mmCIF file of C-alpha atoms in Angstrom:
data_model
loop_
_atom_site.group_PDB
_atom_site.id
_atom_site.type_symbol
_atom_site.label_atom_id
_atom_site.label_comp_id
_atom_site.label_asym_id
_atom_site.label_seq_id
_atom_site.Cartn_x
_atom_site.Cartn_y
_atom_site.Cartn_z
ATOM 1 C CA UNK A 235 79.831 -69.885 19.306
ATOM 2 C CA UNK A 236 78.217 -69.936 15.867
ATOM 3 C CA UNK A 237 74.498 -69.422 15.324
ATOM 4 C CA UNK A 238 74.093 -73.232 15.281
ATOM 5 C CA UNK A 239 75.644 -73.555 18.725
ATOM 6 C CA UNK A 240 79.012 -75.055 17.701
ATOM 7 C CA UNK A 241 82.197 -73.789 19.308
ATOM 8 C CA UNK A 242 84.615 -71.826 17.135
ATOM 9 C CA UNK A 243 88.241 -72.445 18.140
ATOM 10 C CA UNK A 244 90.705 -69.631 17.307
ATOM 11 C CA UNK A 245 93.153 -70.770 14.641
ATOM 12 C CA UNK A 246 95.798 -68.070 15.125
ATOM 13 C CA UNK A 247 99.293 -69.425 15.723
ATOM 14 C CA UNK A 248 101.416 -68.018 18.527
ATOM 15 C CA UNK A 249 104.382 -67.095 16.347
ATOM 16 C CA UNK A 250 106.123 -65.430 19.286
ATOM 17 C CA UNK A 251 106.798 -68.886 20.711
ATOM 18 C CA UNK A 252 107.839 -70.379 17.351
ATOM 19 C CA UNK A 253 111.617 -70.763 16.892
ATOM 20 C CA UNK A 254 111.060 -71.659 13.221
ATOM 21 C CA UNK A 255 109.157 -68.469 12.354
ATOM 22 C CA UNK A 256 109.166 -67.378 9.559
ATOM 23 C CA UNK A 257 112.099 -69.692 8.786
ATOM 24 C CA UNK A 258 114.353 -71.647 11.140
ATOM 25 C CA UNK A 259 116.059 -69.356 13.653
ATOM 26 C CA UNK A 260 119.768 -69.792 14.338
ATOM 27 C CA UNK A 261 119.241 -68.088 17.698
ATOM 28 C CA UNK A 262 116.085 -66.751 19.281
ATOM 29 C CA UNK A 263 115.911 -64.518 22.367
ATOM 30 C CA UNK A 264 112.489 -63.839 23.881
ATOM 31 C CA UNK A 265 114.193 -61.733 26.579
ATOM 32 C CA UNK A 266 111.653 -62.783 29.177
ATOM 33 C CA UNK A 267 113.667 -62.336 32.388
ATOM 34 C CA UNK A 268 116.847 -63.761 30.818
ATOM 35 C CA UNK A 269 119.099 -63.860 27.753
ATOM 36 C CA UNK A 270 118.592 -67.545 26.986
ATOM 37 C CA UNK A 271 118.392 -68.871 23.435
ATOM 38 C CA UNK A 272 115.003 -70.492 22.761
ATOM 39 C CA UNK A 273 116.025 -71.939 19.382
ATOM 40 C CA UNK A 274 117.411 -75.120 20.932
ATOM 41 C CA UNK A 275 120.890 -74.389 19.526
ATOM 42 C CA UNK A 276 122.369 -73.370 22.880
ATOM 43 C CA UNK A 277 123.527 -69.827 22.056
ATOM 44 C CA UNK A 278 122.631 -68.429 25.469
ATOM 45 C CA UNK A 279 123.630 -64.838 26.049
ATOM 46 C CA UNK A 280 125.383 -63.227 29.010
ATOM 47 C CA UNK A 281 123.668 -60.088 30.317
ATOM 48 C CA UNK A 282 125.507 -57.433 32.332
ATOM 49 C CA UNK A 283 123.533 -54.697 34.115
ATOM 50 C CA UNK A 284 120.427 -55.560 32.098
ATOM 51 C CA UNK A 285 117.014 -55.570 33.778
ATOM 52 C CA UNK A 286 113.678 -56.846 32.478
ATOM 53 C CA UNK A 287 110.214 -55.295 32.383
ATOM 54 C CA UNK A 288 107.165 -54.785 30.201
ATOM 55 C CA UNK A 289 107.936 -55.422 26.546
ATOM 56 C CA UNK A 290 106.395 -55.670 23.104
ATOM 57 C CA UNK A 291 105.760 -59.352 23.804
ATOM 58 C CA UNK A 292 105.640 -60.237 27.502
ATOM 59 C CA UNK A 293 108.931 -58.891 28.920
ATOM 60 C CA UNK A 294 111.809 -57.016 27.298
ATOM 61 C CA UNK A 295 115.448 -56.303 28.153
ATOM 62 C CA UNK A 296 116.077 -52.819 29.568
ATOM 63 C CA UNK A 297 119.427 -51.134 28.785
ATOM 64 C CA UNK A 298 120.485 -48.242 31.023
ATOM 65 C CA UNK A 299 122.563 -46.225 28.513
ATOM 66 C CA UNK A 300 125.819 -46.452 30.482
ATOM 67 C CA UNK A 301 126.788 -50.030 31.342
ATOM 68 C CA UNK A 302 124.155 -52.474 30.093
ATOM 69 C CA UNK A 303 125.324 -54.997 27.507
ATOM 70 C CA UNK A 304 124.396 -58.470 26.367
ATOM 71 C CA UNK A 305 127.006 -60.701 24.757
ATOM 72 C CA UNK A 306 125.923 -63.629 22.613
ATOM 73 C CA UNK A 307 128.097 -66.223 20.878
ATOM 74 C CA UNK A 308 127.795 -66.152 17.100
ATOM 75 C CA UNK A 309 130.533 -68.549 16.065
ATOM 76 C CA UNK A 310 128.272 -70.115 13.441
ATOM 77 C CA UNK A 311 127.674 -66.775 11.698
ATOM 78 C CA UNK A 312 130.720 -66.336 9.489
ATOM 79 C CA UNK A 313 131.900 -63.286 7.627
ATOM 80 C CA UNK A 314 131.508 -65.171 4.349
ATOM 81 C CA UNK A 315 127.885 -66.114 5.038
ATOM 82 C CA UNK A 316 124.675 -64.051 4.932
ATOM 83 C CA UNK A 317 122.724 -63.452 8.123
ATOM 84 C CA UNK A 318 119.750 -61.475 9.423
ATOM 85 C CA UNK A 319 119.090 -59.766 12.764
ATOM 86 C CA UNK A 320 115.502 -58.925 13.722
ATOM 87 C CA UNK A 321 114.518 -57.138 16.915
ATOM 88 C CA UNK A 322 111.918 -54.831 18.389
ATOM 89 C CA UNK A 323 113.443 -51.581 19.692
ATOM 90 C CA UNK A 324 112.075 -48.939 22.016
ATOM 91 C CA UNK A 325 114.297 -45.877 22.513
ATOM 92 C CA UNK A 326 114.260 -43.447 25.425
ATOM 93 C CA UNK A 327 115.730 -40.616 23.316
ATOM 94 C CA UNK A 328 115.647 -41.069 19.539
ATOM 95 C CA UNK A 329 117.795 -37.959 18.978
ATOM 96 C CA UNK A 330 120.778 -39.612 20.674
ATOM 97 C CA UNK A 331 123.754 -41.472 19.206
ATOM 98 C CA UNK A 332 123.479 -44.904 20.827
ATOM 99 C CA UNK A 333 124.711 -48.407 20.042
ATOM 100 C CA UNK A 334 122.294 -51.199 19.095
ATOM 101 C CA UNK A 335 124.562 -54.133 18.267
ATOM 102 C CA UNK A 336 127.973 -54.964 16.846
ATOM 103 C CA UNK A 337 129.485 -58.124 15.405
ATOM 104 C CA UNK A 338 133.045 -58.404 16.703
ATOM 105 C CA UNK A 339 135.882 -60.514 15.332
ATOM 106 C CA UNK A 340 138.879 -61.534 17.398
ATOM 107 C CA UNK A 341 140.828 -58.514 16.100
ATOM 108 C CA UNK A 342 137.873 -56.179 16.898
ATOM 109 C CA UNK A 343 138.600 -54.274 13.681
ATOM 110 C CA UNK A 344 138.602 -56.764 10.844
ATOM 111 C CA UNK A 345 135.190 -57.274 9.215
ATOM 112 C CA UNK A 346 133.263 -55.646 12.036
ATOM 113 C CA UNK A 347 129.737 -54.340 11.504
ATOM 114 C CA UNK A 348 128.160 -51.913 13.963
ATOM 115 C CA UNK A 349 124.528 -50.770 14.030
ATOM 116 C CA UNK A 350 123.580 -47.595 15.909
ATOM 117 C CA UNK A 351 120.738 -45.167 16.534
ATOM 118 C CA UNK A 352 121.794 -41.833 15.057
ATOM 119 C CA UNK A 353 119.424 -38.885 15.547
ATOM 120 C CA UNK A 354 116.249 -40.780 14.706
ATOM 121 C CA UNK A 355 117.833 -42.936 12.029
ATOM 122 C CA UNK A 356 119.708 -46.240 11.940
ATOM 123 C CA UNK A 357 123.361 -46.143 10.857
ATOM 124 C CA UNK A 358 125.455 -49.158 9.883
ATOM 125 C CA UNK A 359 129.240 -48.931 9.945
ATOM 126 C CA UNK A 360 131.536 -51.565 8.478
ATOM 127 C CA UNK A 361 135.307 -51.933 8.597
ATOM 128 C CA UNK A 362 137.042 -53.266 5.522
ATOM 129 C CA UNK A 363 138.785 -56.652 5.355
ATOM 130 C CA UNK A 364 142.203 -55.128 6.123
ATOM 131 C CA UNK A 365 141.046 -53.649 9.411
ATOM 132 C CA UNK A 366 141.071 -50.132 8.007
ATOM 133 C CA UNK A 367 139.383 -47.844 10.508
ATOM 134 C CA UNK A 368 138.006 -45.616 7.755
ATOM 135 C CA UNK A 369 134.413 -46.751 8.136
ATOM 136 C CA UNK A 370 131.977 -47.261 5.313
ATOM 137 C CA UNK A 371 128.537 -46.169 6.475
ATOM 138 C CA UNK A 372 124.893 -46.217 5.462
ATOM 139 C CA UNK A 373 122.155 -44.263 7.183
ATOM 140 C CA UNK A 374 118.627 -45.627 6.820
ATOM 141 C CA UNK A 375 115.751 -43.187 7.205
ATOM 142 C CA UNK A 376 112.521 -44.838 8.371
ATOM 143 C CA UNK A 377 109.331 -44.281 6.366
ATOM 144 C CA UNK A 378 107.595 -43.471 9.648
ATOM 145 C CA UNK A 379 109.666 -41.471 12.085
ATOM 146 C CA UNK A 380 110.993 -43.332 15.109
ATOM 147 C CA UNK A 381 109.573 -41.707 18.225
ATOM 148 C CA UNK A 382 110.409 -41.999 21.904
ATOM 149 C CA UNK A 383 108.992 -44.885 23.914
ATOM 150 C CA UNK A 384 107.404 -46.548 20.861
ATOM 151 C CA UNK A 385 108.154 -50.058 19.607
ATOM 152 C CA UNK A 386 109.765 -50.306 16.164
ATOM 153 C CA UNK A 387 110.693 -53.512 14.367
ATOM 154 C CA UNK A 388 114.178 -53.189 12.883
ATOM 155 C CA UNK A 389 115.677 -55.869 10.628
ATOM 156 C CA UNK A 390 119.285 -55.744 9.398
ATOM 157 C CA UNK A 391 120.401 -58.121 6.643
ATOM 158 C CA UNK A 392 124.085 -58.577 5.778
ATOM 159 C CA UNK A 393 124.950 -60.658 2.723
ATOM 160 C CA UNK A 394 128.592 -60.862 1.678
ATOM 161 C CA UNK A 395 127.983 -63.895 -0.537
ATOM 162 C CA UNK A 396 127.925 -62.066 -3.845
ATOM 163 C CA UNK A 397 127.140 -58.369 -3.736
ATOM 164 C CA UNK A 398 128.299 -57.439 -0.204
ATOM 165 C CA UNK A 399 124.959 -55.798 0.450
ATOM 166 C CA UNK A 400 123.434 -54.743 3.724
ATOM 167 C CA UNK A 401 119.768 -53.810 4.043
ATOM 168 C CA UNK A 402 117.716 -52.157 6.756
ATOM 169 C CA UNK A 403 113.955 -52.633 7.209
ATOM 170 C CA UNK A 404 111.651 -50.623 9.474
ATOM 171 C CA UNK A 405 108.315 -52.185 10.401
ATOM 172 C CA UNK A 406 108.484 -54.587 7.480
ATOM 173 C CA UNK A 407 109.456 -52.045 4.802
ATOM 174 C CA UNK A 408 112.948 -51.704 3.281
ATOM 175 C CA UNK A 409 114.494 -48.320 4.066
ATOM 176 C CA UNK A 410 117.962 -48.573 2.535
ATOM 177 C CA UNK A 411 120.648 -50.866 1.149
ATOM 178 C CA UNK A 412 124.314 -50.457 0.298
ATOM 179 C CA UNK A 413 127.505 -52.279 -0.673
ATOM 180 C CA UNK A 414 129.959 -52.444 2.206
ATOM 181 C CA UNK A 415 133.702 -52.903 2.275
ATOM 182 C CA UNK A 416 134.229 -56.227 4.027
ATOM 183 C CA UNK A 417 135.725 -58.946 1.843
ATOM 184 C CA UNK A 418 133.296 -61.469 0.347
ATOM 185 C CA UNK A 419 136.104 -64.015 0.241
ATOM 186 C CA UNK A 420 136.827 -63.913 3.958
ATOM 187 C CA UNK A 421 135.605 -66.786 6.124
ATOM 188 C CA UNK A 422 136.725 -65.503 9.526
ATOM 189 C CA UNK A 423 134.104 -66.110 12.200
ATOM 190 C CA UNK A 424 132.755 -63.444 14.503
ATOM 191 C CA UNK A 425 133.878 -64.170 18.037
ATOM 192 C CA UNK A 426 130.719 -62.679 19.553
ATOM 193 C CA UNK A 427 127.974 -60.149 19.120
ATOM 194 C CA UNK A 428 127.415 -57.310 21.574
ATOM 195 C CA UNK A 429 123.811 -56.229 22.053
ATOM 196 C CA UNK A 430 123.208 -52.734 23.406
ATOM 197 C CA UNK A 431 126.772 -51.585 22.701
ATOM 198 C CA UNK A 432 128.426 -50.439 19.467
ATOM 199 C CA UNK A 433 131.189 -47.978 18.651
ATOM 200 C CA UNK A 434 131.633 -47.423 22.388
ATOM 201 C CA UNK A 435 128.032 -46.206 22.742
ATOM 202 C CA UNK A 436 125.560 -47.877 25.112
ATOM 203 C CA UNK A 437 121.864 -48.229 24.304
ATOM 204 C CA UNK A 438 119.340 -46.323 26.416
ATOM 205 C CA UNK A 439 116.094 -48.185 25.803
ATOM 206 C CA UNK A 440 114.540 -51.630 25.397
ATOM 207 C CA UNK A 441 115.011 -54.630 23.117
ATOM 208 C CA UNK A 442 112.492 -57.421 22.663
ATOM 209 C CA UNK A 443 111.981 -60.527 20.530
ATOM 210 C CA UNK A 444 115.453 -60.792 18.989
ATOM 211 C CA UNK A 445 115.931 -63.374 16.253
ATOM 212 C CA UNK A 446 119.104 -64.270 14.338
ATOM 213 C CA UNK A 447 119.033 -66.163 11.055
ATOM 214 C CA UNK A 448 121.946 -67.671 9.117
ATOM 215 C CA UNK A 449 120.403 -66.465 5.877
ATOM 216 C CA UNK A 450 119.380 -63.273 4.126
ATOM 217 C CA UNK A 451 115.627 -63.193 4.671
ATOM 218 C CA UNK A 452 113.299 -62.441 1.794
ATOM 219 C CA UNK A 453 111.207 -59.281 1.977
ATOM 220 C CA UNK A 454 108.071 -61.317 2.642
ATOM 221 C CA UNK A 455 109.706 -62.964 5.664
ATOM 222 C CA UNK A 456 110.691 -59.561 7.026
ATOM 223 C CA UNK A 457 107.103 -58.383 6.688
ATOM 224 C CA UNK A 458 105.967 -61.519 8.538
ATOM 225 C CA UNK A 459 108.289 -60.651 11.430
ATOM 226 C CA UNK A 460 106.691 -57.227 11.720
ATOM 227 C CA UNK A 461 103.217 -58.779 11.683
ATOM 228 C CA UNK A 462 103.959 -61.586 14.167
ATOM 229 C CA UNK A 463 101.753 -61.965 17.204
#
């Protein structure tokens, strides 16, 4: 109440429940007891050996480090189009080499991008458009060290449209960018995306509030994702 006795109503928006925040989401996974897509686009995931417990926002998906994986359809995210993944991550052992997610094409080698935890850093591997297994890699070092059992917002942007750039953001701040090998001219669609598994490595930790966008988000939008409530 104010000093005059009128009631003040909080004006804060619950962005966690907003499938258009900060721009329209292609797919949106709250990970509250299931892998359903809350965007309204129907990209429900399939979870195997994934449990749910306390998260950054309500519940989170728990990955056991040996067999947990979530598969989501990403047929609308094409190799020739930019996209953004945003998620909150909480690692059991940040010194480990563990998978976070991988975009897989039908050949499993052509135009694949894998994102992994690598001794306290995030590493992105890409395979070139000919399926060459000589991987092009970037390692992004966070401005603030990733520590065990602490929530970190990680955003990965891939944009083949012109410059073939990938970018990694930690807690709203860009950590690294690079030009990767995959062909900008290719239009082959990813057959699915694996969450919690990449390069044969399973994630040991938690994922919460995962959003996928069919666009390369601006830096201000990435910062908004870190500040959402």
